[in-house]
mmCIF file of C-alpha atoms and ligand atoms in Angstrom:
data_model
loop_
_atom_site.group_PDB
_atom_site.id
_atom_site.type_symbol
_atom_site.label_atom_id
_atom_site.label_comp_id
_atom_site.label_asym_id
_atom_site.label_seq_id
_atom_site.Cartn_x
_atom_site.Cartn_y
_atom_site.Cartn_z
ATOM 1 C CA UNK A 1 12.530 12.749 18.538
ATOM 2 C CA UNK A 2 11.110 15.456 17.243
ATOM 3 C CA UNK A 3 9.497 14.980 13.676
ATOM 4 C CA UNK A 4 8.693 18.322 11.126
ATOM 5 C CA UNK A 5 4.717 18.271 10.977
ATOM 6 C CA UNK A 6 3.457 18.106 7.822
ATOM 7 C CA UNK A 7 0.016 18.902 6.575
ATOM 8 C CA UNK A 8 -0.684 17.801 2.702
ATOM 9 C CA UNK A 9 -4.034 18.879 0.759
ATOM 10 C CA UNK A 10 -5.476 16.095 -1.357
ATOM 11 C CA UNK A 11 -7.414 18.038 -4.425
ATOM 12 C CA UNK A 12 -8.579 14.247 -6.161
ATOM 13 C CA UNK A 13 -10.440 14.680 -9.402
ATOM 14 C CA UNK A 14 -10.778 18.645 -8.815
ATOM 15 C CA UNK A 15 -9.924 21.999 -10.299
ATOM 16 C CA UNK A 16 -8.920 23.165 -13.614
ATOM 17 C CA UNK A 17 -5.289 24.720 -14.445
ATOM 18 C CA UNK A 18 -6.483 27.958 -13.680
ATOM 19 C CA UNK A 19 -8.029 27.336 -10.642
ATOM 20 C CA UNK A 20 -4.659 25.391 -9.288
ATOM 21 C CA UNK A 21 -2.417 28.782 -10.118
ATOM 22 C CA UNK A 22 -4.849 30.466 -8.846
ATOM 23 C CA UNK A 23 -4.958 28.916 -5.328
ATOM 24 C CA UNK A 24 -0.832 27.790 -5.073
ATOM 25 C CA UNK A 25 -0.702 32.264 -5.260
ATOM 26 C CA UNK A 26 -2.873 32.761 -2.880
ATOM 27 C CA UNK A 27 -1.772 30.624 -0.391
ATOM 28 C CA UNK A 28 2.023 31.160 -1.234
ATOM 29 C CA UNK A 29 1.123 34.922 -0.660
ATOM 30 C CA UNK A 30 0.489 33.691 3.137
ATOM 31 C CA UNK A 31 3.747 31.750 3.664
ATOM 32 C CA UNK A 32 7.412 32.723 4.407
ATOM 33 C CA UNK A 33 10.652 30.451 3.325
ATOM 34 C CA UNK A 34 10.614 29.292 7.378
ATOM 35 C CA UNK A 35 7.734 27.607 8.739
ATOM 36 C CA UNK A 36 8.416 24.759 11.379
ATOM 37 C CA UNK A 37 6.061 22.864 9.442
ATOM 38 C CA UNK A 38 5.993 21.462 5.753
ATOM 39 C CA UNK A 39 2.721 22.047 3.828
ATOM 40 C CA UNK A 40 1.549 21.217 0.258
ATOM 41 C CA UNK A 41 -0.944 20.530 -2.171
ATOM 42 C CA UNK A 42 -1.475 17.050 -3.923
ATOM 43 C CA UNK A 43 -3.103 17.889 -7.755
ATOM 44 C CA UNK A 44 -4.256 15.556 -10.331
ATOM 45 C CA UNK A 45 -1.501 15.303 -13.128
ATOM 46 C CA UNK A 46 -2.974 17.976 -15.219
ATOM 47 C CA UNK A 47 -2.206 20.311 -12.516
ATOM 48 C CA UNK A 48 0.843 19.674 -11.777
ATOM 49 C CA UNK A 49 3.561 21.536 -13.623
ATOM 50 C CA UNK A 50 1.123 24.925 -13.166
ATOM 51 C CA UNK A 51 1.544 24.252 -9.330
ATOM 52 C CA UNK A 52 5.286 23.315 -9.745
ATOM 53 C CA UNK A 53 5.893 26.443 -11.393
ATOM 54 C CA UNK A 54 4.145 28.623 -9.090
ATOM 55 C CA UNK A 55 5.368 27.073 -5.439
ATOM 56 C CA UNK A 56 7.472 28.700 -3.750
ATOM 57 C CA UNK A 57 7.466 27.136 -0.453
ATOM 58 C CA UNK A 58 4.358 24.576 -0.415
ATOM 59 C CA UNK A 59 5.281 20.786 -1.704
ATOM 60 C CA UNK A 60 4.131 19.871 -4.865
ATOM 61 C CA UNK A 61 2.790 16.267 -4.702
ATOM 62 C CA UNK A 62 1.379 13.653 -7.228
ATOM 63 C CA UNK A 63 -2.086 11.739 -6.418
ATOM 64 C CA UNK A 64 -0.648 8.564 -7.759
ATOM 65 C CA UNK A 65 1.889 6.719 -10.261
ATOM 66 C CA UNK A 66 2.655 3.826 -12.045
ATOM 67 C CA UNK A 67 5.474 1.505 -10.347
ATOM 68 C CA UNK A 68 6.909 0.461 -13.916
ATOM 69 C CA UNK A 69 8.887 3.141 -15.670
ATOM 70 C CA UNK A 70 7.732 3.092 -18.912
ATOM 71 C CA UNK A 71 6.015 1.173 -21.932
ATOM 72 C CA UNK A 72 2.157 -0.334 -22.813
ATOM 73 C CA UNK A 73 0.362 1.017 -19.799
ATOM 74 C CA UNK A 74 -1.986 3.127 -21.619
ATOM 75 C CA UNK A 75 -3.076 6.422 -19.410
ATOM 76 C CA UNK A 76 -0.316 5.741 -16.166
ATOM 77 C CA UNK A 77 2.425 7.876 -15.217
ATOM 78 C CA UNK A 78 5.641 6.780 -14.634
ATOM 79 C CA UNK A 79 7.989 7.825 -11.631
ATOM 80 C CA UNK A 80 10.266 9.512 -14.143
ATOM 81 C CA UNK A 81 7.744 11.567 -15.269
ATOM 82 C CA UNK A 82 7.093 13.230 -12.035
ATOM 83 C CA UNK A 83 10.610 13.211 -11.318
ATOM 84 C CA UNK A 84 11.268 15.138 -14.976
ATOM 85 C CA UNK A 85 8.740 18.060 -13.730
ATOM 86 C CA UNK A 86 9.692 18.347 -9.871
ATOM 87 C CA UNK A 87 7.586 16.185 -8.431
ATOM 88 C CA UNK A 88 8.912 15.678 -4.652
ATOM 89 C CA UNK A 89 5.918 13.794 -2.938
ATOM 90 C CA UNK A 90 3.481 11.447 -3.993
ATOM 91 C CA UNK A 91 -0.004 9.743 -2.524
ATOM 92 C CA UNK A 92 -0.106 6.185 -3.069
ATOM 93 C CA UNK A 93 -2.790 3.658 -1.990
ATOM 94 C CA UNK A 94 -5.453 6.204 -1.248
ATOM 95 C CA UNK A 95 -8.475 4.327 -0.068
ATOM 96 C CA UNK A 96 -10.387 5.336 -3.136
ATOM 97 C CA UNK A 97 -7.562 4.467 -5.265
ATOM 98 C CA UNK A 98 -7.742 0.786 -3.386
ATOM 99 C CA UNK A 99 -11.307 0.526 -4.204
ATOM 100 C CA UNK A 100 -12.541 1.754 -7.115
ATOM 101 C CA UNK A 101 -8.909 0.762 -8.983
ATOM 102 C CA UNK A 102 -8.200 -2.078 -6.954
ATOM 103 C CA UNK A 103 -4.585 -0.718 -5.678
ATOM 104 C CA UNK A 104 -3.322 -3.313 -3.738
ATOM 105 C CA UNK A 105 -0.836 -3.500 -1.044
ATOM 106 C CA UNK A 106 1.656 -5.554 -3.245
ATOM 107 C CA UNK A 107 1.219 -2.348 -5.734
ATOM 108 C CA UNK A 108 2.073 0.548 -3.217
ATOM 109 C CA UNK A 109 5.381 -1.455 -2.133
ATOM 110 C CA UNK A 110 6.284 -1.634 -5.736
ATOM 111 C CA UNK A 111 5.526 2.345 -5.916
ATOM 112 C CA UNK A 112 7.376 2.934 -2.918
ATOM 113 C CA UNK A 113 10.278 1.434 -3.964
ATOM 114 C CA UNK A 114 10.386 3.084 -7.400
ATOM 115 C CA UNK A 115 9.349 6.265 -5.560
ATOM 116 C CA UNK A 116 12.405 6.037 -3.373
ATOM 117 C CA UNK A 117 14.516 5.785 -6.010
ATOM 118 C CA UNK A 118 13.409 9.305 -7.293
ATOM 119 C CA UNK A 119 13.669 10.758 -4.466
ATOM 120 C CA UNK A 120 10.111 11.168 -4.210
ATOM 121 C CA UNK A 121 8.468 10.804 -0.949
ATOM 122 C CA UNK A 122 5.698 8.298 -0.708
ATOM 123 C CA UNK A 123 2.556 9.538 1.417
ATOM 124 C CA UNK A 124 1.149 5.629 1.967
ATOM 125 C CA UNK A 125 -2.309 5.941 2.854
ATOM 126 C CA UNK A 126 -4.162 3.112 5.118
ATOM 127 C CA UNK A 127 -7.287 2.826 7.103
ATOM 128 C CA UNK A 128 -10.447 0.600 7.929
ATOM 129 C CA UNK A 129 -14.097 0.721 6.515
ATOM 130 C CA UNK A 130 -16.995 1.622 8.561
ATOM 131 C CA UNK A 131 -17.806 -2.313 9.237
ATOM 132 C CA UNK A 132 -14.528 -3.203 10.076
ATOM 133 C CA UNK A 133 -14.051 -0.168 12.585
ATOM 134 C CA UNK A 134 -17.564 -1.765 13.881
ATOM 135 C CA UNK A 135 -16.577 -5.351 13.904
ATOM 136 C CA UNK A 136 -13.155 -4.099 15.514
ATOM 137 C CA UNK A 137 -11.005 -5.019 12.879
ATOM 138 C CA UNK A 138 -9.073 -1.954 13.239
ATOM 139 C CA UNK A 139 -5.656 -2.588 14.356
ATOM 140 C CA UNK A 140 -5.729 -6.357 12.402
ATOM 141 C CA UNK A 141 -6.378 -3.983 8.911
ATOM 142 C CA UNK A 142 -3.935 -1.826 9.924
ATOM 143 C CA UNK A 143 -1.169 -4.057 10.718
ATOM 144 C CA UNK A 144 -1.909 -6.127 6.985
ATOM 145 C CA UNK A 145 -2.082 -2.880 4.859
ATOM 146 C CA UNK A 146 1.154 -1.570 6.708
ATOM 147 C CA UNK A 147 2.934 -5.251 6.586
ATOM 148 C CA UNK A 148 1.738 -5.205 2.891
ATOM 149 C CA UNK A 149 2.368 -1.996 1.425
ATOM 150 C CA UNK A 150 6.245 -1.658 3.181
ATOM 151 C CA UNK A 151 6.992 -4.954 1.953
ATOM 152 C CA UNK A 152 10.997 -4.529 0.545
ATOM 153 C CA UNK A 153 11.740 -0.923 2.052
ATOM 154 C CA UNK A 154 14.658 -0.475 3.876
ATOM 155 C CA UNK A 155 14.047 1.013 7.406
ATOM 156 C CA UNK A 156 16.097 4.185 6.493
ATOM 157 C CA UNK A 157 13.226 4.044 3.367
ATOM 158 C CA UNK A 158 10.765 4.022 5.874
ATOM 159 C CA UNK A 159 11.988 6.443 8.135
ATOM 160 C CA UNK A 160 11.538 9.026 5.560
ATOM 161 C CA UNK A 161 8.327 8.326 4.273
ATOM 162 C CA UNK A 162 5.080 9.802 4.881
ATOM 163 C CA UNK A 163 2.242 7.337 6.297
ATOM 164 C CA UNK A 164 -1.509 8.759 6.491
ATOM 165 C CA UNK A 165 -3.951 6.912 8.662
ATOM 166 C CA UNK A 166 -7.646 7.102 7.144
ATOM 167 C CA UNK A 167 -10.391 5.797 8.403
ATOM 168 C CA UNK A 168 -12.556 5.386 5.251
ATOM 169 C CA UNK A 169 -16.055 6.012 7.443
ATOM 170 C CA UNK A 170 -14.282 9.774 7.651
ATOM 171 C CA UNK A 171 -13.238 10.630 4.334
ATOM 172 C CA UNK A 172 -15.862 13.305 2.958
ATOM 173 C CA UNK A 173 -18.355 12.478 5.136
ATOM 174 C CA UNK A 174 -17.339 15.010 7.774
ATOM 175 C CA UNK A 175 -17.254 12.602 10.804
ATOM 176 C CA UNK A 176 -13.912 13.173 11.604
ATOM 177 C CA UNK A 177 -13.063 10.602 14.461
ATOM 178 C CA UNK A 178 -12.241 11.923 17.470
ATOM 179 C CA UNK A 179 -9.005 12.230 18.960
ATOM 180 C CA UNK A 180 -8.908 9.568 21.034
ATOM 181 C CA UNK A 181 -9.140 6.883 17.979
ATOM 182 C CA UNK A 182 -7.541 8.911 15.688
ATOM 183 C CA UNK A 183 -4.103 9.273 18.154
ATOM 184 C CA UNK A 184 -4.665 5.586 18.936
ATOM 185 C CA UNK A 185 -4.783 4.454 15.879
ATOM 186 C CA UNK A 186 -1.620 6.635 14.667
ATOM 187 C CA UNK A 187 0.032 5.281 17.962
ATOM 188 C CA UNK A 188 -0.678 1.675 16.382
ATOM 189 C CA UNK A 189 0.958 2.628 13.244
ATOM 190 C CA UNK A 190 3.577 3.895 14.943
ATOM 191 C CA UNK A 191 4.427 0.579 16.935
ATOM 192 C CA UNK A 192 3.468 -1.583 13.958
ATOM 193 C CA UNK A 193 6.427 0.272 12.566
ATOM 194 C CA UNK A 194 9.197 -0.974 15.305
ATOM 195 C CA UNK A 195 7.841 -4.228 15.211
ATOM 196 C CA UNK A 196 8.735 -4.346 11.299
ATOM 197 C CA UNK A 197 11.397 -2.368 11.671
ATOM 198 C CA UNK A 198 13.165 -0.954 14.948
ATOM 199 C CA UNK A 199 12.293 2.126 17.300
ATOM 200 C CA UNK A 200 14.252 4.438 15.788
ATOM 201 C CA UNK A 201 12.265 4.237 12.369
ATOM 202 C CA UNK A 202 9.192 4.559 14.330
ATOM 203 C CA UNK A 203 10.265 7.395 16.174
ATOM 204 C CA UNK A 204 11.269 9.146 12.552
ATOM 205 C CA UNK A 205 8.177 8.126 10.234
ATOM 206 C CA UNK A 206 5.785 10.725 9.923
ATOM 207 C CA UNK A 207 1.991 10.097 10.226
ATOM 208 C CA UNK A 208 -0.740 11.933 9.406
ATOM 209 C CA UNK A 209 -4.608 11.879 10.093
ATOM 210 C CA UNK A 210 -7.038 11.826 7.336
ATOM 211 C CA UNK A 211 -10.872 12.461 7.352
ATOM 212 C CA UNK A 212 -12.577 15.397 7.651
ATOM 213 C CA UNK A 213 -9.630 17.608 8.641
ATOM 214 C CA UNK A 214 -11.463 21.254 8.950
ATOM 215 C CA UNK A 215 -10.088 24.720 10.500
ATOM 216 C CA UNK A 216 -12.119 23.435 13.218
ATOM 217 C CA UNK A 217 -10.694 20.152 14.266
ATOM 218 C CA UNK A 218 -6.872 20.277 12.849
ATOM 219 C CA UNK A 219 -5.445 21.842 16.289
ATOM 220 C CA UNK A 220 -6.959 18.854 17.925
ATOM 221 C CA UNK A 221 -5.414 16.184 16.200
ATOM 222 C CA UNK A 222 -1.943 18.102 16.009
ATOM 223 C CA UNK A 223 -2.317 17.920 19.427
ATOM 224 C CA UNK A 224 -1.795 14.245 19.671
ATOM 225 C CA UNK A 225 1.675 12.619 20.385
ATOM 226 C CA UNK A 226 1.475 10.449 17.353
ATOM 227 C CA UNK A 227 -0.198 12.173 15.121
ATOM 228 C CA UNK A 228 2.515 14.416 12.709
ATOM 229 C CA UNK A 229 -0.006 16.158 10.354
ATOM 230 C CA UNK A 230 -2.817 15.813 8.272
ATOM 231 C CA UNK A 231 -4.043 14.676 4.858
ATOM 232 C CA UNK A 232 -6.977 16.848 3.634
ATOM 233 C CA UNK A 233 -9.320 16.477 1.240
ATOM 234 C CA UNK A 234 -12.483 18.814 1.330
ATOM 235 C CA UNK A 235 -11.037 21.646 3.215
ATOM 236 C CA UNK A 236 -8.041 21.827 0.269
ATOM 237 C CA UNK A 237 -9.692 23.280 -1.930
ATOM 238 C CA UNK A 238 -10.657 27.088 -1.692
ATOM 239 C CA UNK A 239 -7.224 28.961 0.135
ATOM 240 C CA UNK A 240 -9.589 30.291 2.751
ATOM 241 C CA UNK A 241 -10.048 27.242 4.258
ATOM 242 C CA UNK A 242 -6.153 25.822 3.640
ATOM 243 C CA UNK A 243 -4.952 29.186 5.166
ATOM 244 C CA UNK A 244 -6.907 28.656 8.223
ATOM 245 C CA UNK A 245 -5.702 25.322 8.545
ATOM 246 C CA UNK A 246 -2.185 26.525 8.171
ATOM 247 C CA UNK A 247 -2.360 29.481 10.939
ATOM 248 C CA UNK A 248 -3.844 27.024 13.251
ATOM 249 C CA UNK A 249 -0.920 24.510 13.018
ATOM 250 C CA UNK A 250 1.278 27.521 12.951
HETATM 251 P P1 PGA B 1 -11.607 14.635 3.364
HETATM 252 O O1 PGA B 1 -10.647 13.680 2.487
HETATM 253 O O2 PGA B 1 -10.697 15.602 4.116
HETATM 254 O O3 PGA B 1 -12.464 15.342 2.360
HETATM 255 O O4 PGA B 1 -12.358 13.764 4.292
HETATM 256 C C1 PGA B 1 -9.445 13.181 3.029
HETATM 257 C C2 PGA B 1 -8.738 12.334 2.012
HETATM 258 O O5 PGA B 1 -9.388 11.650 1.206
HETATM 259 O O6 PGA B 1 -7.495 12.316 1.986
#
């Protein structure tokens, strides 16, 4: 089976307008219409029509969305409204998202499914805490968030999503985990998958690795039979770094 890598920046709470164009021209400057992987940018809603309108080639993704499509949800955004302005991919159940705005699981199977119906790919995002990893709670977390969060998707659904592995102790704190746990853990996601589902969903789900991804370090996870990509935060943001990452999956 052989799955299209794909390697999606996470901006969060950064950059102005400008500074989006700004860095979706420089790194579109860098990219031709037929790379054997699939890369993009995820920008906070602000952003998003200015990087829409200037991508060429690199995926335009959302950072989050409501699951309801409309009415008294003061300052969400609907599905439709990312689907009105091109919106192709979006991150749900990032682990900050989880804890500071208490996104459940039940709530990112409710986005998935109203993602799906856009046509909008969900990037699902899971991963253990520091004292879980420690009291070796890994794979149990894993299993619930992934049980959770897929709750209701078809397995062709499934197939076609995006799923990022996390480990919270590595986002932003640049200790990446090493290859070992991070392919492990993918590998767990990965088999997690057939169990819910069947092998051949597993073998097409995509999976990416997500904690301080760097120029450095990104050749080593893509190196990893499970692991299809990355999700990166930090290293996103100037197109220096991004267009290092790119050449070195290239
Ligand atoms: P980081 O963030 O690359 O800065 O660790 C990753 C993420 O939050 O997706």
């Amino acid at each position: 089976m052989s799955r299209k890598p794909i390697i999606v920046g996470n901006w969060k709470m950064n950059k102005l307008q400008k500074d989006a164009v700004e860095f979706m021209q420089g790194v579109e400057a860098h990219l031709t219409g037929d790379e054997a992987a699939d890369f993009g940018i995820a920008a906070p809603f602000t952003c998003l029509n200015a990087c829409v309108a200037n991508a060429k080639h690199l995926i335009v993704a959302a950072e989050n969305c409501n699951a309801k499509d409309s009415g008294a949800y003061t300052g969400e955004v609907s599905v439709p409204m990312l689907e009105e302005i091109g919106i192709t991919y979006c991150i749900i159940g990032h682990s900050e998202r989880r804890t500071y705005y208490a996104e459940t699981n039940e709530a990112c199977a409710a986005k998935a499914k109203r993602l799906f119906a856009s046509n909008i790919v969900p990037i699902l995002c899971i991963g253990e805490t520091e004292a879980q990893y420690d009291a070796g709670e890994t794979a149990a977390v894993l299993k619930e968030e992934l049980k959770g969060s897929l709750e209701g998707l078809s397995a062709d659904e499934v197939s076609r999503m995006v799923i990022a592995y996390e480990p919270i102790w590595a986002i932003g704190t640049g200790k990446s985990a090493d290859q070992t746990i991070a392919q492990d853990c993918c590998a767990l996601v990965r088999k997690t998958v057939e169990e819910l589902y069947d092998a051949d969903t597993a073998a097409k789900v995509r999976i990416q690795y997500g904690g301080s991804v760097k120029p450095t370090n990104i050749k080593e996870y893509m190196a990893c039979a499970d692991i299809d990509g990355a999700l990166i935060g930090g290293a996103s943001l100037k197109v220096d770094s991004f267009l290092e990452i790119i050449d070195a999956v290239r």
